[in-house]
Each structure stands twice: as C-alpha cells, then as structure tokens.
mmCIF file of C-alpha atoms in Angstrom:
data_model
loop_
_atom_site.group_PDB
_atom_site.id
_atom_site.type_symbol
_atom_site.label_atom_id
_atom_site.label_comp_id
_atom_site.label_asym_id
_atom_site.label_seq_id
_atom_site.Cartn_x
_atom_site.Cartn_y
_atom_site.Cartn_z
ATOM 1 C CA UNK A 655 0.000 0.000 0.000
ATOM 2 C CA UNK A 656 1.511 3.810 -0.998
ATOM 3 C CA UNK A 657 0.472 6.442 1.542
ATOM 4 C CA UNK A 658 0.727 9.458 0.911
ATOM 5 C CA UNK A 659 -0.883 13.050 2.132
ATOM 6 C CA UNK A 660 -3.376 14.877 0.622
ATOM 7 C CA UNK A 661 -3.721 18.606 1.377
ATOM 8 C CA UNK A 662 -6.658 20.456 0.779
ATOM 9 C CA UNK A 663 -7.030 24.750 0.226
ATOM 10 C CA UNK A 664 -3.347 25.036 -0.131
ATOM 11 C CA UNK A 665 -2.261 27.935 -2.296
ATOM 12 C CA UNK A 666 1.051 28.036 -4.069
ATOM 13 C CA UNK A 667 2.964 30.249 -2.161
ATOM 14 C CA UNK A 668 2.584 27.374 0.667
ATOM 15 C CA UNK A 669 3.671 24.388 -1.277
ATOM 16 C CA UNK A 670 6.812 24.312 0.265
ATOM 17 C CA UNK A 671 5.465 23.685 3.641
ATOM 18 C CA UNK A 672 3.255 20.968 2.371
ATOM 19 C CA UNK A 673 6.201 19.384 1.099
ATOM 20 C CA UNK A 674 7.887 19.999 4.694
ATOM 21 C CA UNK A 675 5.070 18.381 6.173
ATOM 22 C CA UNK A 676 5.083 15.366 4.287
ATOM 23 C CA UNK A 677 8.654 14.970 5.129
ATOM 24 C CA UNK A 678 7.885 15.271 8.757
ATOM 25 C CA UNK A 679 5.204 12.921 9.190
ATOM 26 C CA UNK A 680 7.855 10.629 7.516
ATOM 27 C CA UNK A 681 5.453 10.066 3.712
ATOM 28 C CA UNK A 682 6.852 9.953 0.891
ATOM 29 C CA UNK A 683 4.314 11.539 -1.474
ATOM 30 C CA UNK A 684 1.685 14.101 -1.866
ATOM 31 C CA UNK A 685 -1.154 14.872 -3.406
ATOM 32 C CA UNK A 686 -1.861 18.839 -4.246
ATOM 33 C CA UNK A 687 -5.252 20.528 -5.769
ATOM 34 C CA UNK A 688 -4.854 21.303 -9.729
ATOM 35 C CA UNK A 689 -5.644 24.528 -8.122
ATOM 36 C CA UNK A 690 -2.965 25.231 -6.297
ATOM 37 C CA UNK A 691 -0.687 24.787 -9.419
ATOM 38 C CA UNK A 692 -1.981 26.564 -11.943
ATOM 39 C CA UNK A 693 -6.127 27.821 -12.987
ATOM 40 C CA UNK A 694 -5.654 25.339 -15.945
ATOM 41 C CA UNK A 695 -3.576 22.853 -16.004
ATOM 42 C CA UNK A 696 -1.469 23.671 -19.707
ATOM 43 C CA UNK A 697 -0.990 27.223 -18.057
ATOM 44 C CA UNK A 698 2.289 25.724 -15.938
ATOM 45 C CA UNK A 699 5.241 26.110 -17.555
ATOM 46 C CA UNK A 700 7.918 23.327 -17.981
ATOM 47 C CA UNK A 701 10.567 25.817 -15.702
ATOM 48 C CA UNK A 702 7.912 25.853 -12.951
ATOM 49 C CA UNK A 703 7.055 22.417 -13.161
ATOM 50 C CA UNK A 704 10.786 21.555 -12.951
ATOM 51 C CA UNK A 705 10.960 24.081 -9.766
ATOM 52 C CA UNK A 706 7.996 21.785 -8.132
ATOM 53 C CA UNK A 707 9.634 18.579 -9.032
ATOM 54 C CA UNK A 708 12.638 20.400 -7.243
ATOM 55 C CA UNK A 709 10.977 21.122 -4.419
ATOM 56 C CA UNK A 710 9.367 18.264 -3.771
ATOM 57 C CA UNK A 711 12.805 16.293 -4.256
ATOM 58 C CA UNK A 712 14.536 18.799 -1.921
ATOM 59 C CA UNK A 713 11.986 17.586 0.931
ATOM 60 C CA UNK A 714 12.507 13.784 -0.109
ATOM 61 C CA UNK A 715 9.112 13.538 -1.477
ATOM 62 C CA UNK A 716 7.188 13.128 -4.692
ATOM 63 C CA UNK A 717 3.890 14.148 -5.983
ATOM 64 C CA UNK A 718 1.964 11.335 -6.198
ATOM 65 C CA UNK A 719 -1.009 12.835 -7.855
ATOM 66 C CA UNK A 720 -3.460 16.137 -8.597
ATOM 67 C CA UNK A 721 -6.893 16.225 -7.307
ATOM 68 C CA UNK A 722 -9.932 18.826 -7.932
ATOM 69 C CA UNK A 723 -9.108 18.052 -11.727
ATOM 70 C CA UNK A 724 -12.584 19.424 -14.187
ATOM 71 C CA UNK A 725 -13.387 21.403 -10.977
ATOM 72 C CA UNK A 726 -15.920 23.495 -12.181
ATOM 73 C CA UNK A 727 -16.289 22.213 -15.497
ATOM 74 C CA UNK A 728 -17.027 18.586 -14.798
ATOM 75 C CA UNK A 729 -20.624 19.707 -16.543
ATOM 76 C CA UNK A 730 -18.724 19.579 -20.082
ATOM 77 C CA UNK A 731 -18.746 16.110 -20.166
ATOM 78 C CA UNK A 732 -22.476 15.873 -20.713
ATOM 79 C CA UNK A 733 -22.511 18.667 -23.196
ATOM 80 C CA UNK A 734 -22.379 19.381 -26.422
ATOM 81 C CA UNK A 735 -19.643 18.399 -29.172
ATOM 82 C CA UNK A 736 -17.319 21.552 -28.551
ATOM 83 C CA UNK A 737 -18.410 20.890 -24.619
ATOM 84 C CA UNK A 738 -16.812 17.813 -24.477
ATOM 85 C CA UNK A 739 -13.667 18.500 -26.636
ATOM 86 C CA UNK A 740 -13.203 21.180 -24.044
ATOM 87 C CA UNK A 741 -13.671 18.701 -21.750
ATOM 88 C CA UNK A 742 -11.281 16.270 -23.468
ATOM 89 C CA UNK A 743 -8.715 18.648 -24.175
ATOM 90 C CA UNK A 744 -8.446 19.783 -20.625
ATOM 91 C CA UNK A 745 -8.256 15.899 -19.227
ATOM 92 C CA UNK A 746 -5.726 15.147 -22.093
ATOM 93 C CA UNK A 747 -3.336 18.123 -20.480
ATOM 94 C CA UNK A 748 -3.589 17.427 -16.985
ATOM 95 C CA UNK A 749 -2.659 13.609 -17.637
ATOM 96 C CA UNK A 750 0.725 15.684 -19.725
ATOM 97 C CA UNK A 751 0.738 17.675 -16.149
ATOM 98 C CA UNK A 752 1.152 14.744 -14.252
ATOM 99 C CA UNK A 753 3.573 13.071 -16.359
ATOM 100 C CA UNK A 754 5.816 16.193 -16.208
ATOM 101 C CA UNK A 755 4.984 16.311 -12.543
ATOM 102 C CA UNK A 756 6.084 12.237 -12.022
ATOM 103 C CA UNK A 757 2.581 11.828 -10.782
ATOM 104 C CA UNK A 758 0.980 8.902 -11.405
ATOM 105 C CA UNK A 759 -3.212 9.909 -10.218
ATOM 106 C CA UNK A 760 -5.615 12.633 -11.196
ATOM 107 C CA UNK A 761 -8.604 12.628 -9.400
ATOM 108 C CA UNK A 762 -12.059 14.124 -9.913
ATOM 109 C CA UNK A 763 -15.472 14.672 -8.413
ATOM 110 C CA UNK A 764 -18.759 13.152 -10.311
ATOM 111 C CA UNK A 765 -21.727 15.069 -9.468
ATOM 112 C CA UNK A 766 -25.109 13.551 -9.145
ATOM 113 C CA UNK A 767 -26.283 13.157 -12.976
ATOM 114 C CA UNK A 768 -29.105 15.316 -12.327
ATOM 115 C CA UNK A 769 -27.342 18.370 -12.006
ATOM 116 C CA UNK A 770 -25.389 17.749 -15.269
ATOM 117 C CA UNK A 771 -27.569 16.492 -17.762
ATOM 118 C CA UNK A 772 -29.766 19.272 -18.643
ATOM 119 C CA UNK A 773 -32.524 17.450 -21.000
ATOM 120 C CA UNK A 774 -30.654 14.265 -21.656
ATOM 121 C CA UNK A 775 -31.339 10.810 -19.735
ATOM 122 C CA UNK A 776 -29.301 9.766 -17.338
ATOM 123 C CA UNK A 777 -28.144 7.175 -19.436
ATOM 124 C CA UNK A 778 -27.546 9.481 -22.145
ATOM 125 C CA UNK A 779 -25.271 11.796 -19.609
ATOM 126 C CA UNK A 780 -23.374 8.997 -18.386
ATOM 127 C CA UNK A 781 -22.574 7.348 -21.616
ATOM 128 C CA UNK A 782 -21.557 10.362 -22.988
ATOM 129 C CA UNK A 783 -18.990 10.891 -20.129
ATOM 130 C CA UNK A 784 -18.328 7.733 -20.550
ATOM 131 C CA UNK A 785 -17.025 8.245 -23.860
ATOM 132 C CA UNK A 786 -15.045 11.399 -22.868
ATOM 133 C CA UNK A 787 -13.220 9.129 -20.386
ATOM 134 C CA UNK A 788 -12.799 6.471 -23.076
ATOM 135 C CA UNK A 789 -11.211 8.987 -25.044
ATOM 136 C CA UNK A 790 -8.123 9.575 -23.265
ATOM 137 C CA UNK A 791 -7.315 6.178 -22.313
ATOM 138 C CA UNK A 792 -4.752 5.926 -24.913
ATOM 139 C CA UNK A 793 -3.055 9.065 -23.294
ATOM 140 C CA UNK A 794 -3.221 8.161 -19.533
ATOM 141 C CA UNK A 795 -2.514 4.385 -20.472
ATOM 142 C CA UNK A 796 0.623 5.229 -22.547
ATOM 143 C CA UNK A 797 1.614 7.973 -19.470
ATOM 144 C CA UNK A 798 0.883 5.536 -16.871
ATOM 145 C CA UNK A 799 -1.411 7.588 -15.265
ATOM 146 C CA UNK A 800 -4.937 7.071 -13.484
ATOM 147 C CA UNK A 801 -8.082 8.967 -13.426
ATOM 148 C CA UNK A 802 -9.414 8.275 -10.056
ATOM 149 C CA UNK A 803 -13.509 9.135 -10.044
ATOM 150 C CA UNK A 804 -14.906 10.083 -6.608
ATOM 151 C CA UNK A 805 -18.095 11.159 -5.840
ATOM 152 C CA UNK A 806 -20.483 12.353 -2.857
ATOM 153 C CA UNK A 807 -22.579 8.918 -3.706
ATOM 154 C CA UNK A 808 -19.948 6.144 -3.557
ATOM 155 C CA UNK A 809 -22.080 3.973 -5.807
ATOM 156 C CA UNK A 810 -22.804 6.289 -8.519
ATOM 157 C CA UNK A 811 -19.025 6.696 -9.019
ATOM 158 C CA UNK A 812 -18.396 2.941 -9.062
ATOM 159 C CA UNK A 813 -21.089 2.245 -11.016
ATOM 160 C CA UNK A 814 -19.579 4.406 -13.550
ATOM 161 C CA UNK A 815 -16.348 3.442 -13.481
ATOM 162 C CA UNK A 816 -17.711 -0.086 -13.896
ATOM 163 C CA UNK A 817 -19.082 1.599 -17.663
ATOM 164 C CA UNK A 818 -16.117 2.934 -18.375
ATOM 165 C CA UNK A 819 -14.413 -0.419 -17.844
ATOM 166 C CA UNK A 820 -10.492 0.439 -18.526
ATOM 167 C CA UNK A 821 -7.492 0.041 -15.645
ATOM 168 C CA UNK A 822 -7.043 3.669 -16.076
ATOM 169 C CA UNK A 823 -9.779 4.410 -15.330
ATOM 170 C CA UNK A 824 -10.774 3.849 -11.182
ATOM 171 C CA UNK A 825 -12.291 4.801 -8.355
ATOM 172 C CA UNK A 826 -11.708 7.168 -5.565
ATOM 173 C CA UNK A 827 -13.269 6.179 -2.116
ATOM 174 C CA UNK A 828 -14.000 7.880 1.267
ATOM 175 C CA UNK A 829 -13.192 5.448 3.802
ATOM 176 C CA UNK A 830 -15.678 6.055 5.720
ATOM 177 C CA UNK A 831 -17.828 4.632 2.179
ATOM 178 C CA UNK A 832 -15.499 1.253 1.750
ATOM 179 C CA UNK A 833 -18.623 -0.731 3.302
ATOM 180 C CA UNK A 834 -20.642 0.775 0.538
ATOM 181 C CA UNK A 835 -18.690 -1.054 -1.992
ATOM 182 C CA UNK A 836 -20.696 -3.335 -4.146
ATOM 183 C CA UNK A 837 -17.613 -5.498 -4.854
ATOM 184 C CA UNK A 838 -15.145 -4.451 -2.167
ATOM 185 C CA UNK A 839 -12.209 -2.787 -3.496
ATOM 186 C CA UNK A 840 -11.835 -4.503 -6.688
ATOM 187 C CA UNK A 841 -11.969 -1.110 -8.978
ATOM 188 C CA UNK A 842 -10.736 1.086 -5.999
ATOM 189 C CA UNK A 843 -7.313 2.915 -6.724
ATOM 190 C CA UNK A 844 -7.072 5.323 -4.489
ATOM 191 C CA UNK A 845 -8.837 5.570 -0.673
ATOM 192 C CA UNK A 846 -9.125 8.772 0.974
ATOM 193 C CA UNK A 847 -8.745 8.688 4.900
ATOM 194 C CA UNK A 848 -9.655 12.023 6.963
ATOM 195 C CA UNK A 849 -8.099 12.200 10.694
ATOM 196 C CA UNK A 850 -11.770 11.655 12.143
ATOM 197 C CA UNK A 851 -11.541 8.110 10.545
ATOM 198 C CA UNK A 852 -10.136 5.541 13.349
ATOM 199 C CA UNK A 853 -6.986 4.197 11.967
ATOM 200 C CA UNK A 854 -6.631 1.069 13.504
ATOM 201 C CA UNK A 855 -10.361 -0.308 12.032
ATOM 202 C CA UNK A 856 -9.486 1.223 8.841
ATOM 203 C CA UNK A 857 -5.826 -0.376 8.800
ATOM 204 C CA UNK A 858 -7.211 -3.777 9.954
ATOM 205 C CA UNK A 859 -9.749 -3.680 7.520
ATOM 206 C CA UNK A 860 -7.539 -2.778 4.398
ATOM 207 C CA UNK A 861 -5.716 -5.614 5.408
ATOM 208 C CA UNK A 862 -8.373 -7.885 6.065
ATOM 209 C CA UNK A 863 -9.498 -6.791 2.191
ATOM 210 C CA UNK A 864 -6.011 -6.897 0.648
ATOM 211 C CA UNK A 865 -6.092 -3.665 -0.772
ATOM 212 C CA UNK A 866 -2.800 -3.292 -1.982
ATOM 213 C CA UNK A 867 -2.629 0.362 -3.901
ATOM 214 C CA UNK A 868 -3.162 4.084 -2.481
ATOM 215 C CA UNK A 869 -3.836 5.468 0.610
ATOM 216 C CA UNK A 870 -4.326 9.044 1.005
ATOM 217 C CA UNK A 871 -4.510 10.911 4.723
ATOM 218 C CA UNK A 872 -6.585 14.106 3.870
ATOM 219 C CA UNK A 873 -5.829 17.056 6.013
ATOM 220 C CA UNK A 874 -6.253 21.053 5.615
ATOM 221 C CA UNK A 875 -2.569 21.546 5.462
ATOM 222 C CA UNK A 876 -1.622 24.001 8.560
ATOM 223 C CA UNK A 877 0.807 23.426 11.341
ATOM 224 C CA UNK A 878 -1.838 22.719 13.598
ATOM 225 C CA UNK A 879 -2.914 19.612 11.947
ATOM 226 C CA UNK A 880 0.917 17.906 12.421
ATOM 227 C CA UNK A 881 0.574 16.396 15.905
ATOM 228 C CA UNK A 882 -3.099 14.980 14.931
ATOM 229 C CA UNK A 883 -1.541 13.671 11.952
ATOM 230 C CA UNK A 884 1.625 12.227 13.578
ATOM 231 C CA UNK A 885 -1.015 10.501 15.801
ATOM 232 C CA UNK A 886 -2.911 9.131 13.807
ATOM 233 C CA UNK A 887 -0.706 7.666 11.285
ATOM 234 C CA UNK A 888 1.491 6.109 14.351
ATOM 235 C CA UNK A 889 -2.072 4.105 15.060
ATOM 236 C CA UNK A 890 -2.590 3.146 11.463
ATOM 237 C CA UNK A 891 1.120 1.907 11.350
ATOM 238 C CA UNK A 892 0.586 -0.041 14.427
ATOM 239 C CA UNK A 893 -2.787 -1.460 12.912
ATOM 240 C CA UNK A 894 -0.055 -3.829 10.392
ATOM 241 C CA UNK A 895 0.099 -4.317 7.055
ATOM 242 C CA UNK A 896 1.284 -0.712 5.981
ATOM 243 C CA UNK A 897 5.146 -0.742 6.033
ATOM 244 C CA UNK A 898 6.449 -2.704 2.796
ATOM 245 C CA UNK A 899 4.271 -0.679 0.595
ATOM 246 C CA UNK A 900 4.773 3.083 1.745
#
C-alpha cells in the first residue's frame, strides 16, 4: 500500500510547507489541488514544473497525484460536441501535467447526474462521459497515469467506473464509504482517509481486504494539523500491514 498526504485549500505560495510536512510525518508523497498549481492545467510552464519537481525532491518527497481536476467544469462532459472537446482537451493536459509532474493519479469529483444532464437521460449523460473518459485512455494508459472518479454517492461513481471499464480508469473512495462497496475494493485505486476516521479499524480492515494500492490521509494543510496527523498515522502503522508498501 503507498500512503501518501493529501492537502486540501493550499495555495502556491505554501507548497513548500506541504512538502515539509510530508517529510515530517515521515510520507513519501503528496497529493496537491490542480488549483494550487496553476487555474488550468497547460498554463504551468515546464521551468515551474521543474521548480515543483525540485521542491518536492529537496523535501525527499514526490507528488503522487493532482486532485480537484474538471473542478468546475465537470458539466462539459455531458454537453455538447465543442463541450466535451473542451472537456477532453483539458483531461488530455492534466494527464501531460502529471507526467511532467512524475505523478501517477488525477482525481475528480462526479456530481449527481441530475445536475449535469440538462434534458438528456441519465443514461444518455453517463454514456456520454463515458465516452469522454474512453477517449483519453490511450493518453493516460501510454503515461501511466490514473483517473481516479470520486463522488459524494460512492455507488454512482463505481457504477460508472464499472461503464467505463479500462485500468485507467478507477475509483476514488471515502473510507468512511469502503462498506458501501458493491464489490469491495476490486476497482478502488485510491482511498481517501480524513483524521476523524479511526486508523486502527481502517488499517485492519484494508488488510483484512487486501487492498494493496493508495492510501491518502486528507488534512487542511496548517501546522496545527501535524501532531493529529503524527497521531494518527502512528495508530494506522501499528494497525499492520502498511510498512512494505509506503
């Protein structure tokens, strides 16, 4: 299992200490908002992508992945043609993002269908985000990267997946939702863990399902958080089953 921390509402003036922080609770990668890198994702340039990569290394950590990816604009994917080759086009350079980050998971959040589709069927919606998704397969596949789909509504997101059908394609689950899981963690890539989550159930039962792939501890990303974390990941550690994959 990789663990890694995810930060949440960082800006990118405090990056640095998010790498710091990593360091300190002893992870070895993190996971940063799209948002705190750039407002779209083909904006970064390859000197301040190299200065992140830098950064990161300086600390002794990576950056495992970007979340909050089609933040805002997830809607595109149910709309027209010039919608969703918007839609495409942005996936397509956040998956080149990644790549020039060393990341290896992009992450984003699928809203109920209802407040997407406008006039089409749900089925419609979802098979034409479906398609979307299908689309840059090639891309992530060849780039080794994942599109992680979370969602408010565990099983609407794995249900979806499940359409998509592709190993680049996979879910993103609350652990607090793992029970919710129609077929355990079979299509789950990533597993987000909050510090009001009691590590040693959730430790003992990752174990107990054999989940073998990523682990992220979500926190807000201040100072005050460090002890909490320190804490709690010394509990999840304890809880077995962590140490040859982090």
């Amino acid at each position: 299992m990789r663990l890694v921390l995810e930060v949440e509402n960082v800006t990118r003036a405090g990056l640095d200490k998010v790498f710091a922080l990593a360091s300190k609770l002893k992870l070895r990668a993190v996971l940063l908002p799209l948002s705190s890198l750039a407002v779209e994702p083909a904006a970064l340039t390859e000197a301040e992508t190299a200065r992140l990569r830098l950064a990161a290394s300086n600390a002794g950590v990576t950056i495992a992945g970007l979340t909050g990816v089609m933040a805002g604009a997830a809607h595109r994917l149910v709309g027209g043609d010039t919608s969703r080759a918007a839609a495409l086009a942005q996936l397509q350079a956040t998956i080149r993002l990644c790549t020039e980050l060393g990341a290896r998971l992009m992450c984003f959040e699928l809203s109920a269908w209802e407040t997407w589709r406008g006039r089409l069927r749900p089925d419609q919606a979802k098979t034409l985000a479906a398609e979307v998704l299908r689309r840059c397969v090639p891309l992530a596949e060849s780039r080794r990267v994942t599109l992680c789909v979370g969602s408010g509504e565990t099983g609407l997101a794995e249900r979806f997946v499940r359409k998509v059908d592709h190993p680049n394609i996979r879910l993103a689950c609350d652990a607090a939702a793992l029970k919710q899981l129609t077929q355990s963690p079979r299509d789950t890539r990533l597993v987000r863990a909050r510090l009001l989550d009691d590590p040693k159930t959730l430790g003992k039962a990752l174990g107990t399902l054999g989940y073998a792939h990523w682990l992220s501890l979500r926190i807000g990303g201040g100072e005050t958080d460090t002890a909490a974390a320190q804490s709690w990941l010394k509990a999840l550690r304890s809880a077995g089953g962590l140490a040859a994959g982090e």
